[in-house]
mmCIF file of C-alpha atoms in Angstrom:
data_model
loop_
_atom_site.group_PDB
_atom_site.id
_atom_site.type_symbol
_atom_site.label_atom_id
_atom_site.label_comp_id
_atom_site.label_asym_id
_atom_site.label_seq_id
_atom_site.Cartn_x
_atom_site.Cartn_y
_atom_site.Cartn_z
ATOM 1 C CA MET G 1 31.365 -0.042 -47.809
ATOM 2 C CA LEU G 2 31.309 -4.493 -48.270
ATOM 3 C CA ASN G 3 34.700 -4.175 -48.674
ATOM 4 C CA SER G 4 35.252 -1.749 -45.329
ATOM 5 C CA LEU G 5 32.975 -3.314 -43.174
ATOM 6 C CA ALA G 6 34.849 -7.082 -44.453
ATOM 7 C CA ARG G 7 38.340 -5.222 -42.970
ATOM 8 C CA ARG G 8 36.917 -4.444 -40.124
ATOM 9 C CA LEU G 9 35.739 -7.677 -39.263
ATOM 10 C CA PHE G 10 38.247 -9.637 -40.120
ATOM 11 C CA LEU G 11 41.618 -7.628 -39.943
ATOM 12 C CA GLY G 12 41.311 -5.517 -37.437
ATOM 13 C CA ARG G 13 43.377 -1.877 -36.793
ATOM 14 C CA GLY G 14 45.850 -2.736 -38.549
ATOM 15 C CA ASN G 15 47.954 -5.455 -36.920
ATOM 16 C CA ALA G 16 50.647 -6.561 -39.578
ATOM 17 C CA THR G 17 50.046 -9.743 -38.301
ATOM 18 C CA ALA G 18 46.177 -9.318 -39.372
ATOM 19 C CA PRO G 19 44.743 -12.678 -41.253
ATOM 20 C CA ILE G 20 44.040 -12.730 -45.214
ATOM 21 C CA VAL G 21 40.520 -11.972 -46.519
ATOM 22 C CA ASN G 22 39.872 -12.878 -50.235
ATOM 23 C CA VAL G 23 36.881 -10.873 -51.995
ATOM 24 C CA VAL G 24 35.308 -12.407 -54.763
ATOM 25 C CA ARG G 25 32.736 -10.213 -56.192
ATOM 26 C CA MET G 26 29.468 -11.587 -58.479
ATOM 27 C CA GLU G 27 27.866 -8.831 -60.250
ATOM 28 C CA GLY G 28 24.984 -9.852 -62.611
ATOM 29 C CA ILE G 29 22.189 -12.144 -63.960
ATOM 30 C CA ILE G 30 23.087 -15.535 -62.775
ATOM 31 C CA ALA G 31 22.869 -17.783 -66.711
ATOM 32 C CA SER G 32 24.678 -20.136 -68.167
ATOM 33 C CA SER G 33 27.703 -18.462 -70.339
ATOM 34 C CA ARG G 34 28.152 -20.610 -72.882
ATOM 35 C CA GLY G 35 28.354 -18.877 -76.005
ATOM 36 C CA ALA G 36 28.091 -15.148 -75.078
ATOM 37 C CA ARG G 37 29.933 -12.590 -76.109
ATOM 38 C CA GLY G 38 30.014 -8.550 -76.569
ATOM 39 C CA PRO G 39 29.693 -5.787 -73.349
ATOM 40 C CA GLN G 40 27.203 -7.584 -71.457
ATOM 41 C CA ALA G 41 28.539 -10.985 -71.576
ATOM 42 C CA ARG G 42 30.747 -9.672 -68.253
ATOM 43 C CA ARG G 43 27.706 -9.389 -66.567
ATOM 44 C CA ILE G 44 26.982 -13.147 -66.761
ATOM 45 C CA ILE G 45 26.840 -15.082 -63.545
ATOM 46 C CA SER G 46 28.067 -18.596 -64.232
ATOM 47 C CA LEU G 47 30.160 -21.515 -62.529
ATOM 48 C CA GLU G 48 32.333 -21.113 -65.777
ATOM 49 C CA ARG G 49 33.313 -17.702 -64.833
ATOM 50 C CA VAL G 50 33.307 -17.858 -61.792
ATOM 51 C CA GLU G 51 35.275 -21.282 -61.146
ATOM 52 C CA LYS G 52 38.995 -19.689 -61.477
ATOM 53 C CA TRP G 53 38.725 -16.926 -58.679
ATOM 54 C CA LEU G 54 36.695 -19.434 -56.589
ATOM 55 C CA LYS G 55 39.944 -21.507 -56.597
ATOM 56 C CA ARG G 56 42.250 -18.499 -56.356
ATOM 57 C CA ALA G 57 40.158 -17.562 -53.142
ATOM 58 C CA PHE G 58 40.177 -20.324 -50.880
ATOM 59 C CA MET G 59 44.159 -21.729 -52.373
ATOM 60 C CA PRO G 60 47.167 -20.338 -51.074
ATOM 61 C CA GLY G 61 48.623 -18.350 -53.583
ATOM 62 C CA MET G 62 52.321 -16.621 -53.874
ATOM 63 C CA SER G 63 52.338 -16.794 -50.518
ATOM 64 C CA THR G 64 51.697 -19.949 -48.366
ATOM 65 C CA PHE G 65 49.767 -18.560 -46.683
ATOM 66 C CA ARG G 66 46.207 -19.610 -46.597
ATOM 67 C CA PRO G 67 42.786 -17.300 -45.994
ATOM 68 C CA SER G 68 41.279 -16.854 -43.012
ATOM 69 C CA ALA G 69 38.059 -16.382 -45.203
ATOM 70 C CA VAL G 70 37.084 -15.609 -47.960
ATOM 71 C CA ALA G 71 34.122 -12.941 -48.584
ATOM 72 C CA VAL G 72 31.612 -13.167 -51.549
ATOM 73 C CA ILE G 73 30.163 -9.630 -52.533
ATOM 74 C CA ILE G 74 26.791 -10.845 -54.442
ATOM 75 C CA THR G 75 24.666 -8.125 -56.796
ATOM 76 C CA SER G 76 22.441 -9.918 -58.430
ATOM 77 C CA PRO G 77 18.452 -10.072 -59.422
ATOM 78 C CA GLY G 78 19.362 -13.736 -59.911
ATOM 79 C CA GLY G 79 18.320 -16.060 -63.204
ATOM 80 C CA SER G 80 19.161 -19.736 -63.379
ATOM 81 C CA ALA G 81 18.373 -21.468 -60.954
ATOM 82 C CA ALA G 82 20.311 -24.977 -61.979
ATOM 83 C CA GLN G 83 23.868 -22.393 -62.659
ATOM 84 C CA SER G 84 22.635 -20.519 -59.271
ATOM 85 C CA GLU G 85 22.928 -24.246 -57.254
ATOM 86 C CA LEU G 86 26.018 -25.368 -59.194
ATOM 87 C CA ILE G 87 27.677 -21.664 -57.843
ATOM 88 C CA HIS G 88 26.767 -22.622 -54.636
ATOM 89 C CA GLN G 89 27.955 -26.167 -54.272
ATOM 90 C CA ARG G 90 31.438 -24.843 -55.503
ATOM 91 C CA ILE G 91 31.554 -22.099 -52.834
ATOM 92 C CA ARG G 92 30.420 -24.993 -50.201
ATOM 93 C CA SER G 93 33.135 -27.920 -51.387
ATOM 94 C CA LEU G 94 36.164 -25.101 -51.978
ATOM 95 C CA ALA G 95 34.868 -24.031 -47.998
ATOM 96 C CA LYS G 96 35.165 -27.393 -47.115
ATOM 97 C CA GLN G 97 37.962 -28.870 -48.838
ATOM 98 C CA THR G 98 39.763 -26.308 -47.077
ATOM 99 C CA GLY G 99 38.653 -25.249 -44.118
ATOM 100 C CA THR G 100 37.795 -21.847 -45.009
ATOM 101 C CA PRO G 101 34.816 -20.108 -43.933
ATOM 102 C CA VAL G 102 32.786 -18.303 -46.478
ATOM 103 C CA ILE G 103 30.878 -14.848 -46.149
ATOM 104 C CA THR G 104 28.918 -13.531 -47.996
ATOM 105 C CA PHE G 105 27.599 -9.769 -48.455
ATOM 106 C CA ALA G 106 24.109 -8.212 -50.517
ATOM 107 C CA GLU G 107 25.713 -5.227 -51.533
ATOM 108 C CA ASP G 108 22.712 -3.800 -54.050
ATOM 109 C CA VAL G 109 20.290 -7.198 -54.613
ATOM 110 C CA ALA G 110 20.289 -10.473 -54.068
ATOM 111 C CA ALA G 111 17.332 -11.679 -55.110
ATOM 112 C CA SER G 112 15.822 -15.198 -55.998
ATOM 113 C CA GLY G 113 19.366 -17.271 -57.216
ATOM 114 C CA GLY G 114 21.624 -14.568 -55.844
ATOM 115 C CA TYR G 115 19.832 -14.414 -52.905
ATOM 116 C CA TRP G 116 20.486 -18.526 -53.249
ATOM 117 C CA LEU G 117 24.553 -17.895 -53.383
ATOM 118 C CA MET G 118 24.271 -15.187 -50.063
ATOM 119 C CA CYS G 119 23.213 -18.540 -48.467
ATOM 120 C CA ALA G 120 26.649 -20.218 -49.255
ATOM 121 C CA GLY G 121 27.892 -17.987 -46.833
ATOM 122 C CA ASP G 122 28.739 -19.373 -43.130
ATOM 123 C CA GLU G 123 27.767 -16.330 -42.352
ATOM 124 C CA MET G 124 25.435 -12.888 -43.785
ATOM 125 C CA ALA G 125 25.379 -9.190 -44.017
ATOM 126 C CA SER G 126 24.036 -6.468 -46.141
ATOM 127 C CA THR G 127 23.445 -3.163 -45.994
ATOM 128 C CA ALA G 128 19.887 -1.831 -44.485
ATOM 129 C CA THR G 129 18.864 -1.050 -48.019
ATOM 130 C CA SER G 130 20.243 -4.140 -49.986
ATOM 131 C CA LEU G 131 17.096 -5.848 -51.451
ATOM 132 C CA VAL G 132 17.510 -9.717 -50.415
ATOM 133 C CA GLY G 133 15.096 -12.403 -50.016
ATOM 134 C CA SER G 134 13.544 -15.241 -52.482
ATOM 135 C CA ILE G 135 11.386 -13.419 -54.270
ATOM 136 C CA GLY G 136 9.773 -17.031 -55.981
ATOM 137 C CA VAL G 137 7.867 -16.968 -59.236
ATOM 138 C CA ILE G 138 5.528 -15.269 -61.227
ATOM 139 C CA THR G 139 2.945 -17.011 -64.008
ATOM 140 C CA SER G 140 0.375 -15.357 -65.958
ATOM 141 C CA GLY G 141 -2.511 -16.919 -68.194
ATOM 142 C CA PHE G 142 -6.290 -17.034 -68.830
ATOM 143 C CA GLY G 143 -9.080 -18.409 -67.137
ATOM 144 C CA LEU G 144 -11.413 -19.913 -70.026
ATOM 145 C CA HIS G 145 -13.202 -22.416 -68.066
ATOM 146 C CA LYS G 146 -16.734 -20.001 -68.530
ATOM 147 C CA VAL G 147 -15.963 -20.456 -72.646
ATOM 148 C CA LEU G 148 -16.589 -24.449 -72.372
ATOM 149 C CA GLU G 149 -19.120 -24.259 -70.007
ATOM 150 C CA LYS G 150 -21.433 -21.502 -71.838
ATOM 151 C CA TYR G 151 -20.345 -23.488 -75.425
ATOM 152 C CA GLU G 152 -20.930 -26.905 -73.663
ATOM 153 C CA ILE G 153 -17.958 -28.288 -74.250
ATOM 154 C CA GLU G 154 -16.292 -30.874 -72.712
ATOM 155 C CA ARG G 155 -12.637 -31.024 -71.443
ATOM 156 C CA ARG G 156 -10.903 -34.928 -71.338
ATOM 157 C CA VAL G 157 -7.092 -33.934 -69.243
ATOM 158 C CA PHE G 158 -5.826 -36.748 -67.729
ATOM 159 C CA THR G 159 -2.778 -36.082 -65.686
ATOM 160 C CA ALA G 160 0.027 -38.340 -63.445
ATOM 161 C CA GLY G 161 -1.033 -36.085 -60.247
ATOM 162 C CA LYS G 162 -3.595 -34.158 -58.591
ATOM 163 C CA TYR G 163 -2.079 -31.058 -59.255
ATOM 164 C CA LYS G 164 -0.331 -31.235 -63.326
ATOM 165 C CA ASP G 165 -3.158 -29.078 -65.274
ATOM 166 C CA GLN G 166 -3.179 -26.329 -62.464
ATOM 167 C CA LEU G 167 -1.838 -24.055 -65.108
ATOM 168 C CA ASP G 168 -4.631 -24.814 -67.226
ATOM 169 C CA PRO G 169 -6.422 -22.409 -68.804
ATOM 170 C CA PHE G 170 -9.342 -24.102 -69.088
ATOM 171 C CA ARG G 171 -9.909 -25.212 -65.602
ATOM 172 C CA LYS G 172 -11.152 -22.962 -62.617
ATOM 173 C CA VAL G 173 -8.169 -21.808 -60.187
ATOM 174 C CA PRO G 174 -9.255 -24.638 -56.834
ATOM 175 C CA HIS G 175 -9.140 -22.767 -53.734
ATOM 176 C CA PHE G 176 -6.437 -24.511 -51.372
#
């Protein structure tokens, strides 16, 4: 569906002189691919894995024509913040270097780092049922501050900032 959307947006209705739109597909978890092996390794999105495809998409290939746009189709729940940023920077760098606009599409899911990859586009699109957005981070722990009170245990913590010990399980959760 998204490939046909890209064709309609950029290619018109079968015009032989229509612009060229190169497509790069990124599917999987965003992570470093160093040392990754086996079938699951193919489902990892990393700068190392996608850089050659990005370069090919932005640069003229066998013909002398540069693409009119690059479409990046993303299906990813996210993953490594570092790899997400590296890929995002590479897409923007190639777009700036070549003057080629980037259109990103969320196919099934573009969450967290996948959403950050989408933000590398000059324009973004998704289906009505795609899950798109920055879902944030979850953390959990135990509140043991009452145990300290009950047994009259004094805890001493020194930090370099006011909020550096927010996840300390022996501290009462502050209300902001």
